Short mmCIF file of C-alpha atoms (C1' of nucleotides) in Angstrom, two decimals:
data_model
loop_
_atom_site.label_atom_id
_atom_site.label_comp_id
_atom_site.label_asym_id
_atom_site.label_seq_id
_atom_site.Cartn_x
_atom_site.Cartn_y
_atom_site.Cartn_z
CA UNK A 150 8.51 21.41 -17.16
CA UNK A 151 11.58 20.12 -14.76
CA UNK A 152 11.60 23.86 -13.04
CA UNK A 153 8.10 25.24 -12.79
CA UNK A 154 7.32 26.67 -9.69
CA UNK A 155 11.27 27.64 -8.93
CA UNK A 156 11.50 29.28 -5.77
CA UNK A 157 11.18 33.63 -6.55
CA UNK A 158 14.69 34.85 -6.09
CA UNK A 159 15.67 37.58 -4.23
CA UNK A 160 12.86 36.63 -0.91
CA UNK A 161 14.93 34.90 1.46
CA UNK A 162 14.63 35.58 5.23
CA UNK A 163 11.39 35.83 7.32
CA UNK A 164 8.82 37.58 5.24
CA UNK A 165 7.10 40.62 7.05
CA UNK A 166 3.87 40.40 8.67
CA UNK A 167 0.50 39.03 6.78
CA UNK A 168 2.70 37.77 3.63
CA UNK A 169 3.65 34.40 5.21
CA UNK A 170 3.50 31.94 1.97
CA UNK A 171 3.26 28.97 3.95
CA UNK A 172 0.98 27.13 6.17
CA UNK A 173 0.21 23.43 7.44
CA UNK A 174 -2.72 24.11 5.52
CA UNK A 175 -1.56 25.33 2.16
CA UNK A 176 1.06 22.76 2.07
CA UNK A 177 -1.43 20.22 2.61
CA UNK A 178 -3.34 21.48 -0.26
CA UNK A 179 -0.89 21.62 -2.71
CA UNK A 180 0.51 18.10 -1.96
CA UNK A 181 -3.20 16.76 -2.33
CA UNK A 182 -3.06 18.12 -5.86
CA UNK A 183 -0.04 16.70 -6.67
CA UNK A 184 -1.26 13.26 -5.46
CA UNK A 185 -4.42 13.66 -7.28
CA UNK A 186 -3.34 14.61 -10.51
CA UNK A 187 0.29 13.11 -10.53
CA UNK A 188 0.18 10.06 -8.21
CA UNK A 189 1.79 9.12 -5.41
CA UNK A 190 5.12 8.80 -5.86
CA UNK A 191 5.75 12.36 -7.60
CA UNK A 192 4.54 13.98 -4.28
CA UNK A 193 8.59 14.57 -3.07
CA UNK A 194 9.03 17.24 -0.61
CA UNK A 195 11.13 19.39 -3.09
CA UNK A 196 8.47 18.62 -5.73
CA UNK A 197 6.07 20.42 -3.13
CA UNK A 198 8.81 22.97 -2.17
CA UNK A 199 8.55 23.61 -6.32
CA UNK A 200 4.98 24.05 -6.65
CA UNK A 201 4.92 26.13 -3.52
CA UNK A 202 7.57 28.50 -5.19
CA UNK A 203 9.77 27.83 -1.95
CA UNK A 204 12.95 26.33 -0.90
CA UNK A 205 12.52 22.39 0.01
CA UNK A 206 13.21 22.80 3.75
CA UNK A 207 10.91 25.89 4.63
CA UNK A 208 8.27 23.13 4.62
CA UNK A 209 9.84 21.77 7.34
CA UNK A 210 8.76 24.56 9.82
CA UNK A 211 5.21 23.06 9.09
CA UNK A 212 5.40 19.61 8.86
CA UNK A 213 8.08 17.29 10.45
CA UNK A 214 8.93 15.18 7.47
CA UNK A 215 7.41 13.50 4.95
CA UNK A 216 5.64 10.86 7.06
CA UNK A 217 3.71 13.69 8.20
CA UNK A 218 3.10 15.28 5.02
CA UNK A 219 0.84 11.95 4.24
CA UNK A 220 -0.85 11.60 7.82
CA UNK A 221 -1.90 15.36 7.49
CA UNK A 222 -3.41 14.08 3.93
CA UNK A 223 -5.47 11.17 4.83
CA UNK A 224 -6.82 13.69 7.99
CA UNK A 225 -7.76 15.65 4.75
CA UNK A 226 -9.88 12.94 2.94
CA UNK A 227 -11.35 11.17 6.35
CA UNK A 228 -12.35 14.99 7.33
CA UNK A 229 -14.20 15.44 4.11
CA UNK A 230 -16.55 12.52 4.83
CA UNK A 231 -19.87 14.16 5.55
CA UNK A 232 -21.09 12.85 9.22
CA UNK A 233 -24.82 11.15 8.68
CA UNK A 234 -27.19 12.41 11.60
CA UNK A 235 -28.94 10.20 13.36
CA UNK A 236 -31.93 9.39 11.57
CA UNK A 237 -34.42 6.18 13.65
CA UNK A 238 -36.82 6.11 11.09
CA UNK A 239 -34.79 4.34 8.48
CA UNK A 240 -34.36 0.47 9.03
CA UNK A 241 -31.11 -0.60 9.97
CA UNK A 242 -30.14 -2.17 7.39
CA UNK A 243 -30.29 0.62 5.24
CA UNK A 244 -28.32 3.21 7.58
CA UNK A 245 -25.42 0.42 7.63
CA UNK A 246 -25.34 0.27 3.93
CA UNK A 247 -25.36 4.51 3.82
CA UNK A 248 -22.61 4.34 6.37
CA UNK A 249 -20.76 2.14 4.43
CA UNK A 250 -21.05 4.34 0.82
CA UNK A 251 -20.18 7.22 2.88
CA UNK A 252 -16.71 5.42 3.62
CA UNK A 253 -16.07 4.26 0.16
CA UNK A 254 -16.79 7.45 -1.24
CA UNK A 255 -14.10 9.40 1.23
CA UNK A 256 -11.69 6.78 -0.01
CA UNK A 257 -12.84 6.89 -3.08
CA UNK A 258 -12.50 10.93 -3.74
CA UNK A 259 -8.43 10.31 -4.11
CA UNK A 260 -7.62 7.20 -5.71
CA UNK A 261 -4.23 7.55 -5.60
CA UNK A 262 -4.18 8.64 -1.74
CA UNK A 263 -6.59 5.39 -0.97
CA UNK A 264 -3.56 3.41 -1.27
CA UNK A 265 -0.81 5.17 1.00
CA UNK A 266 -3.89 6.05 3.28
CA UNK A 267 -5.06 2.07 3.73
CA UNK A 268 -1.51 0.98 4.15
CA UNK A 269 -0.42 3.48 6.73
CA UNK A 270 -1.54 2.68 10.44
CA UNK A 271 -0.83 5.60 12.01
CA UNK A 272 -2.80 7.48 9.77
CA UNK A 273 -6.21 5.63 10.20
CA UNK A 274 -6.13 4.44 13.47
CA UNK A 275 -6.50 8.05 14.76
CA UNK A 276 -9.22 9.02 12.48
CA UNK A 277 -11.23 6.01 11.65
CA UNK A 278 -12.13 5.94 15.25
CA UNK A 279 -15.03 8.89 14.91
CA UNK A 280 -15.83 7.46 11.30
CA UNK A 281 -16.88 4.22 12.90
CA UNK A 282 -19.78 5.49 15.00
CA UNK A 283 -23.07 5.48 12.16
CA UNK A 284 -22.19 2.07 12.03
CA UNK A 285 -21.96 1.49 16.00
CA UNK A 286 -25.12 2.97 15.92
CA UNK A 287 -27.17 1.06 13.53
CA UNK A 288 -25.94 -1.92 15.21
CA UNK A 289 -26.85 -0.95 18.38
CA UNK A 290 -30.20 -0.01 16.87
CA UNK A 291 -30.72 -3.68 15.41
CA UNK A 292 -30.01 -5.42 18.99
CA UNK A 293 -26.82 -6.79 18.51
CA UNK A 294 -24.91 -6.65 21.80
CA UNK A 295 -21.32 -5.17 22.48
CA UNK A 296 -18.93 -8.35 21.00
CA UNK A 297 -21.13 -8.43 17.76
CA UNK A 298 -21.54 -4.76 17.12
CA UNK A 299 -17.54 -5.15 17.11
CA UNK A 300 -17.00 -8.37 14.94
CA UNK A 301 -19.84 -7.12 12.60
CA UNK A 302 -18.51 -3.48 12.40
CA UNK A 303 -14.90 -4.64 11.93
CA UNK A 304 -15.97 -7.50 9.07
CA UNK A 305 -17.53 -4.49 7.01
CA UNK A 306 -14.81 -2.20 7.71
CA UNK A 307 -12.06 -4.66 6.49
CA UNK A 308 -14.44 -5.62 3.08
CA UNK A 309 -14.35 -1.52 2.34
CA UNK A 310 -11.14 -1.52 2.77
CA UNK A 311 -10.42 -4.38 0.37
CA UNK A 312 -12.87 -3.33 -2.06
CA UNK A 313 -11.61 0.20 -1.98
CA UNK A 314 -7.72 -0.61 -2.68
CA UNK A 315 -8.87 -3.14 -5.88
CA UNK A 316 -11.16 0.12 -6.90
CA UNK A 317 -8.31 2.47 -6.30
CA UNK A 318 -5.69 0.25 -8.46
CA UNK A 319 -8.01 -0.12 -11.07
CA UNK A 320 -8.19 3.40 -11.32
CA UNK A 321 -5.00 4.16 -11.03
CA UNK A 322 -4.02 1.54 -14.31
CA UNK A 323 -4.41 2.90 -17.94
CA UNK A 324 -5.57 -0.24 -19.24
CA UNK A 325 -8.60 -2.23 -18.85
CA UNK A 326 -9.11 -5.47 -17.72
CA UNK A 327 -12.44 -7.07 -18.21
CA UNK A 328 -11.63 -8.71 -21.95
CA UNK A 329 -7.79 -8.96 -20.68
CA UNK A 330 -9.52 -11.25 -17.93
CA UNK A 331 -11.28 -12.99 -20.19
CA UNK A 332 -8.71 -13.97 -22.51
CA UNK A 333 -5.91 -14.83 -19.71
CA UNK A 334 -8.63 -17.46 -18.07
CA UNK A 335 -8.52 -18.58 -21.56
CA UNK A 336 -5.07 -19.10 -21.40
CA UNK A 337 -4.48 -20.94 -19.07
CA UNK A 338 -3.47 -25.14 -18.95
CA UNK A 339 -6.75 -26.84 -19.17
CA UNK A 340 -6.78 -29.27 -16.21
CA UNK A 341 -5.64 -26.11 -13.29
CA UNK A 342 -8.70 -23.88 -12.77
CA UNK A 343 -11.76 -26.18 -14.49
CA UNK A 344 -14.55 -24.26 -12.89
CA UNK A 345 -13.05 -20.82 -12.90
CA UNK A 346 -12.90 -21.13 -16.76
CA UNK A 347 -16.51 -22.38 -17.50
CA UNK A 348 -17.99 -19.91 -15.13
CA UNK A 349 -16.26 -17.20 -16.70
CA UNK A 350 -16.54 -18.37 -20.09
CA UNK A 351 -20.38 -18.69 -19.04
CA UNK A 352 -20.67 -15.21 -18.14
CA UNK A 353 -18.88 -14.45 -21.63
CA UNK A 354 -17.12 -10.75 -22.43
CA UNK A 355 -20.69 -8.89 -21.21
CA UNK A 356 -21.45 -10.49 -18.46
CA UNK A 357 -17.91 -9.83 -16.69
CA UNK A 358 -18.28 -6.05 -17.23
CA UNK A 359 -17.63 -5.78 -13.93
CA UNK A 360 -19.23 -2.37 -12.68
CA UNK A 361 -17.77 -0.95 -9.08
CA UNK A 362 -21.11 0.25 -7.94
CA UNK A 363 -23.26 -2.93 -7.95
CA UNK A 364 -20.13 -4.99 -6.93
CA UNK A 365 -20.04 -2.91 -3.54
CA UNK A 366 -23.85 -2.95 -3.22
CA UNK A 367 -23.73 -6.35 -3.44
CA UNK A 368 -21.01 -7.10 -0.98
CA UNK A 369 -22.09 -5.25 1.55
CA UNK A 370 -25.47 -6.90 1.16
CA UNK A 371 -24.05 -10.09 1.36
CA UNK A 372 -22.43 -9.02 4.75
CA UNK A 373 -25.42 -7.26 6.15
CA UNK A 374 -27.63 -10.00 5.56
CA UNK A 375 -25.32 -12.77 7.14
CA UNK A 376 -25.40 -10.34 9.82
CA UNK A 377 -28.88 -10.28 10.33
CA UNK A 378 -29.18 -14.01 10.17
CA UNK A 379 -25.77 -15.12 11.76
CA UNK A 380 -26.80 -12.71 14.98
CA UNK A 381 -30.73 -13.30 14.64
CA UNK A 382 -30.93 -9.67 13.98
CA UNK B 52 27.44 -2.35 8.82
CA UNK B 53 27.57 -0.25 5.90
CA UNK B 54 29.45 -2.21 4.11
CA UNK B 55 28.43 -5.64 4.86
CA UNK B 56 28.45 -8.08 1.84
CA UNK B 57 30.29 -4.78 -0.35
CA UNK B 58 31.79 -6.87 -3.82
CA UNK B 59 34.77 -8.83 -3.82
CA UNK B 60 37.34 -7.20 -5.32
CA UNK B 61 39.37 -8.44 -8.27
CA UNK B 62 36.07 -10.77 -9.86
CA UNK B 63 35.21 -8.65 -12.35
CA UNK B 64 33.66 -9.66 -15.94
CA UNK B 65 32.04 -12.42 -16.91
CA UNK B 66 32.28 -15.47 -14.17
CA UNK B 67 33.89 -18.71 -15.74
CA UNK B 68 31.33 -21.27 -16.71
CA UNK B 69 29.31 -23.06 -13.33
CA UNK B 70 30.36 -19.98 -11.07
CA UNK B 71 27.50 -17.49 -11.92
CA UNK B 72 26.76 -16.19 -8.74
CA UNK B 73 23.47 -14.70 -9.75
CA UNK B 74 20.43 -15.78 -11.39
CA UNK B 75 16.53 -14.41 -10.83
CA UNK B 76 15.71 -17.31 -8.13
CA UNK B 77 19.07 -15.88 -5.91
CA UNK B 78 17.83 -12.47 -6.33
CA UNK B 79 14.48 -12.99 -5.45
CA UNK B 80 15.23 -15.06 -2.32
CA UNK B 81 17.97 -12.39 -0.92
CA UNK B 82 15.20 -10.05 -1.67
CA UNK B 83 12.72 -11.78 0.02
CA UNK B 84 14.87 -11.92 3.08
CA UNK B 85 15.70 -8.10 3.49
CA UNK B 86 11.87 -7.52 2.82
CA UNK B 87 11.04 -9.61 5.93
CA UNK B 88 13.86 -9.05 8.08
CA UNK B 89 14.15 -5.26 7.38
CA UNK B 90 10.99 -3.87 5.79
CA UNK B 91 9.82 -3.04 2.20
CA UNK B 92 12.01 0.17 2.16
CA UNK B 93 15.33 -1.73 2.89
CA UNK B 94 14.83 -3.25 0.06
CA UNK B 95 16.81 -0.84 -2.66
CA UNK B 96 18.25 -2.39 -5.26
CA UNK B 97 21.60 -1.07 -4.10
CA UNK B 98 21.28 -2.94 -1.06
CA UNK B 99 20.11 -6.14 -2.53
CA UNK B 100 23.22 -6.18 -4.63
CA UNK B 101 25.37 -5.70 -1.53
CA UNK B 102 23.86 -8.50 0.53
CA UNK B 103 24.82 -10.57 -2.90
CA UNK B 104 28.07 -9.52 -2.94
CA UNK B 105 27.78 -8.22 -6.58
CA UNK B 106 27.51 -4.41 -8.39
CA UNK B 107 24.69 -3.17 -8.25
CA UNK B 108 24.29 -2.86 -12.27
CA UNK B 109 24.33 -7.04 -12.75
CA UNK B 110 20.64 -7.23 -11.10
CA UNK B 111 19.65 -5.61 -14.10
CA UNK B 112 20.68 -8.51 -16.33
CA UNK B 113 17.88 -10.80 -14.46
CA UNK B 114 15.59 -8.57 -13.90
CA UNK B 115 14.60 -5.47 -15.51
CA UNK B 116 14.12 -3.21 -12.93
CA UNK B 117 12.91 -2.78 -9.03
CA UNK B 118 9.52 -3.16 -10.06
CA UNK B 119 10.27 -6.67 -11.26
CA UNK B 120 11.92 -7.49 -8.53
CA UNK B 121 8.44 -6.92 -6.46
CA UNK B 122 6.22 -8.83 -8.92
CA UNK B 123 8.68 -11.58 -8.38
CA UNK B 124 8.19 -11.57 -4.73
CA UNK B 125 4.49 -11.32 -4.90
CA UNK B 126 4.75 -14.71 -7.41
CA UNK B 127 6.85 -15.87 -4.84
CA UNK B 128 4.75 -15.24 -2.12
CA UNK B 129 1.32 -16.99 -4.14
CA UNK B 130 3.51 -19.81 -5.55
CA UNK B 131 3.41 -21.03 -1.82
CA UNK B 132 -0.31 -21.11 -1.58
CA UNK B 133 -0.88 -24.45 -1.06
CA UNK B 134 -3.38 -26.03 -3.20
CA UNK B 135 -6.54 -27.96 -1.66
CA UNK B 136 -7.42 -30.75 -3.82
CA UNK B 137 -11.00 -31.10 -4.14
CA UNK B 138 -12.94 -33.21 -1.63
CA UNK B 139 -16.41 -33.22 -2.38
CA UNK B 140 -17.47 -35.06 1.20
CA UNK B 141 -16.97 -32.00 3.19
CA UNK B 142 -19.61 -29.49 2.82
CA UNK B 143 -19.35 -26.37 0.96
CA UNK B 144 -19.09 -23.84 3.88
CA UNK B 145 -16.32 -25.65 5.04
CA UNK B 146 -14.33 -25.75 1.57
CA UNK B 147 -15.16 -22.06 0.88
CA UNK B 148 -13.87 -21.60 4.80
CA UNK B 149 -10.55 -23.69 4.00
CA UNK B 150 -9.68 -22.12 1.05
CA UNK B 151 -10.26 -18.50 2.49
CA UNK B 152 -7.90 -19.26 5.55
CA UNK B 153 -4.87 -20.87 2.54
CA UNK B 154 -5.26 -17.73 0.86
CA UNK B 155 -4.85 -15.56 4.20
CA UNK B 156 -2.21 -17.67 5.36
CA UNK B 157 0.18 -16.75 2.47
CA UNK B 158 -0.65 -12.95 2.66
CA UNK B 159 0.48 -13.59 6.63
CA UNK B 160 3.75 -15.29 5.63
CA UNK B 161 5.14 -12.24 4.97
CA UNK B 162 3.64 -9.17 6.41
CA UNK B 163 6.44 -6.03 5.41
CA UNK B 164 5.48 -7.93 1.72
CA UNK B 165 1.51 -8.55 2.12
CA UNK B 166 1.33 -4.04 1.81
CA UNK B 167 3.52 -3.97 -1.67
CA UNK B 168 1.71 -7.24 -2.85
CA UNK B 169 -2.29 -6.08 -1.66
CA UNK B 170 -1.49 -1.92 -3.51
CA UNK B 171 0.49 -3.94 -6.36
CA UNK B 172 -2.69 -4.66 -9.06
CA UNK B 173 0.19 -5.95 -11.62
CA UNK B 174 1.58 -8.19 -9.26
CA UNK B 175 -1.74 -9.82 -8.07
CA UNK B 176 -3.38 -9.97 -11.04
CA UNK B 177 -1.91 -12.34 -13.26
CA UNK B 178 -1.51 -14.89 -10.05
CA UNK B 179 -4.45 -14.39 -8.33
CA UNK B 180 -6.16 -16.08 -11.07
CA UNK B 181 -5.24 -19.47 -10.35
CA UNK B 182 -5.53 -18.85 -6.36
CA UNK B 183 -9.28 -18.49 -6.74
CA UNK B 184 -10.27 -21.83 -8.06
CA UNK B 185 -10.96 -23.52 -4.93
CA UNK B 186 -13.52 -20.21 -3.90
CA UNK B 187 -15.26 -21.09 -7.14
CA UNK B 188 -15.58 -25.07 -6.93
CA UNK B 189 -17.07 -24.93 -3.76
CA UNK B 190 -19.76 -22.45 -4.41
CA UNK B 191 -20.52 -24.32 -7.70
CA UNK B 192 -20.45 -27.41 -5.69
CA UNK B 193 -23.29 -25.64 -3.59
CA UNK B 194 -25.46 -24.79 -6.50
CA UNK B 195 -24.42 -20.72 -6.93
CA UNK B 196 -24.86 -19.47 -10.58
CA UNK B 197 -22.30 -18.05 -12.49
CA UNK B 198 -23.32 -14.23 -11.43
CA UNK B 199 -23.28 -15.26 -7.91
CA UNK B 200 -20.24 -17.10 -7.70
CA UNK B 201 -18.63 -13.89 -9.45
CA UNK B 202 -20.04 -11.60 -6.79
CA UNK B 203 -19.59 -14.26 -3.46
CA UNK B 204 -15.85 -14.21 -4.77
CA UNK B 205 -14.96 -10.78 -5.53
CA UNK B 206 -16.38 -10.06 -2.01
CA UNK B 207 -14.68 -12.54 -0.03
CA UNK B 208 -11.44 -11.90 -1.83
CA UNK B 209 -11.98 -8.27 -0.89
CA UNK B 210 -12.72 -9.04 2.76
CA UNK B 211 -9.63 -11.23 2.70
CA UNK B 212 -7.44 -8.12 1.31
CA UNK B 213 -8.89 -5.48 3.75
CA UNK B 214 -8.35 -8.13 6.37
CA UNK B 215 -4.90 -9.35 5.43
CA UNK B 216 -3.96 -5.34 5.19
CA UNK B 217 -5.04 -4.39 8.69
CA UNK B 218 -3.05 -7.62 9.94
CA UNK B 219 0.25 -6.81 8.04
CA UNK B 220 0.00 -3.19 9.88
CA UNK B 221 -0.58 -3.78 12.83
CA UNK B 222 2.42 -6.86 13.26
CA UNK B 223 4.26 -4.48 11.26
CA UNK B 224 4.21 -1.83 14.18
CA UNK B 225 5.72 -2.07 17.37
CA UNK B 226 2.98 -0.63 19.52
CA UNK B 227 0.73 -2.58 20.74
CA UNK B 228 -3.19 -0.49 20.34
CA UNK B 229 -5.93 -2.43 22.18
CA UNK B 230 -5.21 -0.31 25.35
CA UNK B 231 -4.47 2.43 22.95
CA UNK B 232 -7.46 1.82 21.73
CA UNK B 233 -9.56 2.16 24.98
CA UNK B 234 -7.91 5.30 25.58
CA UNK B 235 -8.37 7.19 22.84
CA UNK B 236 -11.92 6.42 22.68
CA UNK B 237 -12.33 7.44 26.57
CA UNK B 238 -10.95 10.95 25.19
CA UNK B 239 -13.27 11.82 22.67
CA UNK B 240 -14.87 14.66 23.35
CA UNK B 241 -18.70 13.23 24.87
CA UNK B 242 -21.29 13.70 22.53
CA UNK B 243 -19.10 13.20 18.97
CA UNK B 244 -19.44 9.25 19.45
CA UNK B 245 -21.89 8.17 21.86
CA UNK B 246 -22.88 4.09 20.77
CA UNK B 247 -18.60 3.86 20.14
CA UNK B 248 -18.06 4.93 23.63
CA UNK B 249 -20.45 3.04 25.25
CA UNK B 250 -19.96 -0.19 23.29
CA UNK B 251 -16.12 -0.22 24.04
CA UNK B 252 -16.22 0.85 27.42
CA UNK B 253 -18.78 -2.03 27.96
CA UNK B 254 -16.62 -4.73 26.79
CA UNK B 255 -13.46 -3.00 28.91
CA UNK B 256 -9.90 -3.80 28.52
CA UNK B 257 -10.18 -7.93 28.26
CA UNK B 258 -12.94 -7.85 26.22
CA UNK B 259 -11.65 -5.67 23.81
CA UNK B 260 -8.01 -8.13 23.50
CA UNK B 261 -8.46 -8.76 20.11
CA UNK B 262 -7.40 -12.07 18.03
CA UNK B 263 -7.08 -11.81 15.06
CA UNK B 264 -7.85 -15.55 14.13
CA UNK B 265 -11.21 -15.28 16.07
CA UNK B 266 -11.61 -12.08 13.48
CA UNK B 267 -10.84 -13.73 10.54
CA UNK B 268 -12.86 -16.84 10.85
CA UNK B 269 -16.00 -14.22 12.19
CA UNK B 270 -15.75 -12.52 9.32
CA UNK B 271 -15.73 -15.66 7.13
CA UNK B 272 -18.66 -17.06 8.67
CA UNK B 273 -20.88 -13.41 8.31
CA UNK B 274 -20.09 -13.95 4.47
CA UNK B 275 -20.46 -17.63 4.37
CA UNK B 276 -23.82 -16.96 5.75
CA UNK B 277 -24.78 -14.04 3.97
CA UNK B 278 -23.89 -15.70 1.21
CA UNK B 279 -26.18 -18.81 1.92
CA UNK B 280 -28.92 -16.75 2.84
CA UNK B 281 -29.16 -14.31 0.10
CA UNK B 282 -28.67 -16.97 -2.72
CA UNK B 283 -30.57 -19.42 -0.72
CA UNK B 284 -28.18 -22.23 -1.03
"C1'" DA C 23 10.06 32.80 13.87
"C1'" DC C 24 10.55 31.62 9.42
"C1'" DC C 25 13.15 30.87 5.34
"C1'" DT C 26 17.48 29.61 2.79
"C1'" DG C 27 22.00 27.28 0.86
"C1'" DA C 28 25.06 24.00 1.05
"C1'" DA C 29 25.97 19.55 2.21
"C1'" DC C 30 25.36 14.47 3.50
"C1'" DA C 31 24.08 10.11 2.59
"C1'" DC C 32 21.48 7.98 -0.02
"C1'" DC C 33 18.28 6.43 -4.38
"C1'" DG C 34 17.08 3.87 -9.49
"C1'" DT C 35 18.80 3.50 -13.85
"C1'" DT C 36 21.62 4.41 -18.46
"C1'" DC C 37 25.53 3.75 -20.91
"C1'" DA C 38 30.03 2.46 -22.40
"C1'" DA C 39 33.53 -0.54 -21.31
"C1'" DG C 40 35.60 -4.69 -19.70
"C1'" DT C 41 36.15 -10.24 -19.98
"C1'" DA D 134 26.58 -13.27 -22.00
"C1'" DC D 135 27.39 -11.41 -17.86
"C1'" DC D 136 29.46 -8.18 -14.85
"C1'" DT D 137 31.46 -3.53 -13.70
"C1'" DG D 138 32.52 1.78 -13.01
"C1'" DA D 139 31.35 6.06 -13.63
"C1'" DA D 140 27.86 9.13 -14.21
"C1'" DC D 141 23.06 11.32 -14.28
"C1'" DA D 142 19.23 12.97 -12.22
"C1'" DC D 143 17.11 12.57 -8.56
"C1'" DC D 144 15.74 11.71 -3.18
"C1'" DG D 145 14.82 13.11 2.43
"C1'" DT D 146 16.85 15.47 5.94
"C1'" DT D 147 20.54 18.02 9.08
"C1'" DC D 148 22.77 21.97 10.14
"C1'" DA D 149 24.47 26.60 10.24
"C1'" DA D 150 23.45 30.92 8.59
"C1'" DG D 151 20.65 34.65 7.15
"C1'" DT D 152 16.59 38.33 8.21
#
DNA sequence: ACCTGAACACCGTTCAAGT
DNA sequence: ACCTGAACACCGTTCAAGT
């Protein structure tokens, strides 16, 4: 399958008006399904040029370089996270902890992107900015004044963030790990981790089955509730 | 400096007995170096076998390929965590606070590497094993089950990632973004994040300076707490 | 303006050959 | 056993040329 998508012969030259092929859009696109369905690294520029039936450097005249190909994506996945309205009726609490499963679940939509999108700056910092605000608010809503809205808001942030790239390589592996914990713990020379191998041997094979979903839940009700209690919320 | 370190000519073959000049530990430390001096993508095999003044092929007979090369650094990297020995006469908190701020520490050591190590599950995994002992003494010491102690961990460990990932990027860039910060939230357009304005522009410039110690041990202490009160330890 | 072709300066890795 | 040279199949990007 090394040349699917080979650029059409015989269309070189500007193409007449209305049958432009490419866009910043449609690029974007079609390097989001590449990433999605092929990972990260097979998302090359003349890998995109390929599937866009189109020689490597007309994608150029959209997009600066590859750098930008990726910042363009992760505007992609922070734009698809649905904006929760303001809603004063529900406690707090509970509009921090639907803030934060909104933000997993953008992250979460493109496992493979999570990763790129998490370790490039540039990319968040310009996005994450209006994603922040639900939690601002329900902050702001509990009482908590200026300098704990931020410490608070940037403690939950950084846990999403931390959860999300363990969730995202997890996904991203073939194999899984839960008995392949269990019998590396097992493995290891008696006297180094004591309590790490009788808690885990403890919990035995069905008690580590670790699920994603509770896991969050309960991390971010760990962190809301030193929250409330830390700040006398 | 192309060419710096290129092979000496004429030394060819297999070196006489007590002159290898390569072996895994070299390797990894002259890797180690261009990661931290240069950045994670300096760090081509090619170029790794230039700064050791060798082919680029005889890497290959250590380790078996650029991916190794990585896992070695991120063993590297953990294998300098130093171990608290346990002290039973200072409280809980404290230990669990200790061992959080060893485990940071050595993601900080090398920030170009803490990216590669935090989006590397294969790399982490089969170290991060031992790391966690001390998070799981203490809260056994303070009367967790095995459930909780599971789910305290996992969640601090994930804070610590997110944390450690957002610290790597930012020393990583050259920028500096608190002011940045100020005024890109100043442009937003008025009514798309109204609490986010009004918080930042409320703490201003000085109040926004942000330390990244203060951060970390904030964070720590919301979870610390969190974790106290929800398991009522 | 938009697209192309050829070229430049790189990659990681295989394989056969040297000592 | 350990190291090398040449080669393969790729990269991202520049630049001049086409329409």
């Amino acid at each position: 399958m090394v040349n699917a998508g080979k650029p059409l012969p015989g269309r070189s030259g500007r193409p007449r008006a209305g049958e432009e092929r490419l866009s910043r859009h449609a690029i974007l696109e079609a390097a989001l399904r590449i990433v999605d369905t092929e990972g990260l690294e097979a998302m090359t520029m003349r890998r995109l040029a390929s599937t866009l039936g189109v020689n490597p450097m007309s994608i150029y005249h959209h997009l600066p370089n590859k750098a930008a190909v990726f910042a363009g994506l992760a505007e992609l996945v922070f734009a698809q996270l649905e904006s929760t309205p303001p809603d004063d009726s529900v406690p707090w609490k509970d509009e921090l902890k639907t803030a934060a499963a909104a933000y997993r679940d953008a992250l979460r939509a493109h496992p493979n992107l999570a990763l790129q999108i998490l370790s490039d700056t540039s990319a968040v910092s310009d996005v994450v900015v209006v994603v922040v605000e639900p939690f601002y608010r329900s902050l702001d809503r509990a009482g908590a004044d200026p300098r704990q809205i931020v410490e608070a808001v940037n403690t939950i942030i950084d846990f999403i963030h931390g959860f999300s790239l363990g969730e995202a390589s997890v996904r991203a592996e073939t194999f899984d790990l839960a008995p392949d914990l269990l019998a590396r713990v097992s493995a290891l020379p008696p006297g180094k981790a004591p309590t790490l191998v009788r808690v885990v041997t403890e919990l035995g094979a069905e008690g580590l089955a670790y699920d994603f979903d509770t896991g969050f839940a309960t991390g971010i009700a760990l962190l809301v509730d030193g929250i409330a209690t830390r700040f006398a919320l």
